[in-house]
Tab-separated table of C-alpha atoms in Angstrom:
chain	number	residue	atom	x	y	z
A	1	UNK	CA	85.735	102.330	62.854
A	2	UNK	CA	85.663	99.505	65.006
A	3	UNK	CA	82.619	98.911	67.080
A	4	UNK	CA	82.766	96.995	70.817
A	5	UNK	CA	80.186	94.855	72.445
A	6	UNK	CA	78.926	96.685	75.263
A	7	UNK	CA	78.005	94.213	78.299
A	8	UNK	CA	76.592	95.298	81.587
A	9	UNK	CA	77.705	93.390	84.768
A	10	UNK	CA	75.010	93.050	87.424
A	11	UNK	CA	76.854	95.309	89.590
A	12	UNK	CA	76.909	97.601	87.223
A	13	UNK	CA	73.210	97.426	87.187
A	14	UNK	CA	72.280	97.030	90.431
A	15	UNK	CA	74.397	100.450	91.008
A	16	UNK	CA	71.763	101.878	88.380
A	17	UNK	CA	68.734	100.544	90.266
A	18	UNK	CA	70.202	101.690	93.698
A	19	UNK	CA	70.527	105.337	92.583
A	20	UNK	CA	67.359	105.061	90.485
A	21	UNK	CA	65.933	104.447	93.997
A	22	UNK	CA	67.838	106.679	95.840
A	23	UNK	CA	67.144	109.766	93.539
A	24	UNK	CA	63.039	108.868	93.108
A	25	UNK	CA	62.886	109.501	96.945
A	26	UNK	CA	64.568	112.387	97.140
A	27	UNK	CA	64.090	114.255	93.640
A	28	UNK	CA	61.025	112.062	92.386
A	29	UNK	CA	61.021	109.366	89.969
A	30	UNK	CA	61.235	111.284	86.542
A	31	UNK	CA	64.561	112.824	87.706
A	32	UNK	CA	65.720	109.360	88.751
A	33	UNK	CA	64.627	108.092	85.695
A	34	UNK	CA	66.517	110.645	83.445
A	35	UNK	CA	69.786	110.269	85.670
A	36	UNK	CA	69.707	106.310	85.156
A	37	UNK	CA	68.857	106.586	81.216
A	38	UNK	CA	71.505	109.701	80.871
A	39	UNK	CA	74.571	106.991	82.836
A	40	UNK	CA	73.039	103.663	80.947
A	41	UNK	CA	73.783	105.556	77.275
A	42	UNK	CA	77.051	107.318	78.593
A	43	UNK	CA	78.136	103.526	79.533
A	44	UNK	CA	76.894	101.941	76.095
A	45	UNK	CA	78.288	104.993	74.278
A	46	UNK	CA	81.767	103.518	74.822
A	47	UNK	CA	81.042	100.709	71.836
A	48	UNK	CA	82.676	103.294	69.843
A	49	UNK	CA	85.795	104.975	71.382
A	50	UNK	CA	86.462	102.898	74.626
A	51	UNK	CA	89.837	103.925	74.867
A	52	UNK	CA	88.656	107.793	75.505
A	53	UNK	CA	88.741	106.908	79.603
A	54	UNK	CA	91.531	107.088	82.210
A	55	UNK	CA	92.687	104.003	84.129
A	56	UNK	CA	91.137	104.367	88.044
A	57	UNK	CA	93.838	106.348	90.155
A	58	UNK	CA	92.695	104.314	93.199
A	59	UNK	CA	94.170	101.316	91.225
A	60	UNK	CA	97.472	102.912	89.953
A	61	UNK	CA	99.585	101.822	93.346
A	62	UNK	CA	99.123	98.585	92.506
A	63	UNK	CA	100.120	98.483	88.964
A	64	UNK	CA	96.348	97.914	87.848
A	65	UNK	CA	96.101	99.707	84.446
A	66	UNK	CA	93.278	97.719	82.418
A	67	UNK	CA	90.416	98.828	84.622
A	68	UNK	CA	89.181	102.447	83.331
A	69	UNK	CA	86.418	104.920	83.731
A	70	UNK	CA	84.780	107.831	82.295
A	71	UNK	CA	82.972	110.569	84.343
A	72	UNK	CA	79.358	111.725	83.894
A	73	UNK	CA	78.819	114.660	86.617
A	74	UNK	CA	80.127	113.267	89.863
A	75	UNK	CA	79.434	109.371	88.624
A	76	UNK	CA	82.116	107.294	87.706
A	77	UNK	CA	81.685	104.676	85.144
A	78	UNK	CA	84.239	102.013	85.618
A	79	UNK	CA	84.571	99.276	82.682
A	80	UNK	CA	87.208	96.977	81.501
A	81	UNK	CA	87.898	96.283	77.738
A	82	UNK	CA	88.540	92.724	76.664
A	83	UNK	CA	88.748	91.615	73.178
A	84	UNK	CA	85.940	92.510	71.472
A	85	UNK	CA	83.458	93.366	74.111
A	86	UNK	CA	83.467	96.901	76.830
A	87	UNK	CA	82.718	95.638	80.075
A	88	UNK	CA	80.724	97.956	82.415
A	89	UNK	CA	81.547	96.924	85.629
A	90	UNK	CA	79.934	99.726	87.842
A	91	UNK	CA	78.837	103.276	88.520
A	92	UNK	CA	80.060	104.866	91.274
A	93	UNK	CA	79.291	108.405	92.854
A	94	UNK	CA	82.498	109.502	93.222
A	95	UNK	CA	81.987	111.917	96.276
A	96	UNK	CA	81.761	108.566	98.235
A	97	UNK	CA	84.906	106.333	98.734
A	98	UNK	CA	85.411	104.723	95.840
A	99	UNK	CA	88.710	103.194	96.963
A	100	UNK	CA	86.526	101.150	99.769
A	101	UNK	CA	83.518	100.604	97.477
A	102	UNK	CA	86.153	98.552	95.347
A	103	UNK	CA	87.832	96.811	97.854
A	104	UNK	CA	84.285	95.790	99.188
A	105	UNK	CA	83.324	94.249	96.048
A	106	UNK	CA	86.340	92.616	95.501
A	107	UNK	CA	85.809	90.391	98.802
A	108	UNK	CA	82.356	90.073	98.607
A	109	UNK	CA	81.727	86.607	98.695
């Protein structure tokens, strides 16, 4: 069985540490703590089978097939695979829009 490099993209963890935040001041920090640990090993679980996630629907329209995710709960972990390595590019709740979350990354400059 072949076995991918997981790498996490700042975004990626900056998501992490802005729900980690988010969750510790409404549901206190061991919850937040659990939620972040629970997403960070779904995300570095994909070393093994990173072909077990869907490519983004939001992305579909515009012929965008590469960029995939997996669900934990409502979260959406989006990562792109490229050669050797599974690259976790964010984590999303996906009761917000994730269409405009994407497009605001995208142009962030």
């Amino acid at each position: 069985m072949k076995t991918y490099q997981v790498v996490l993209a700042p975004d990626f963890l900056s998501d992490l540490f802005e729900l980690y935040r988010y969750v510790a001041l409404r549901d206190g920090k061991e919850r937040a703590r659990d939620l972040v640990k629970k997403l960070e090993k779904a995300a570095r679980q994909l070393k093994n089978f990173p072909d077990r996630g869907h490519a983004l629907p939001e992305l579909a329209p515009m012929g965008i097939q590469d960029i995939q995710e997996i669900t934990n709960g409502p979260y959406r972990i989006i990562y792109k695979v490229l050669d050797n390595a599974v690259h976790i590019l964010a984590c999303i709740d996906g009761r917000r829009d994730v269409e405009q979350v994407l497009i605001q990354r995208a142009v962030r400059v």
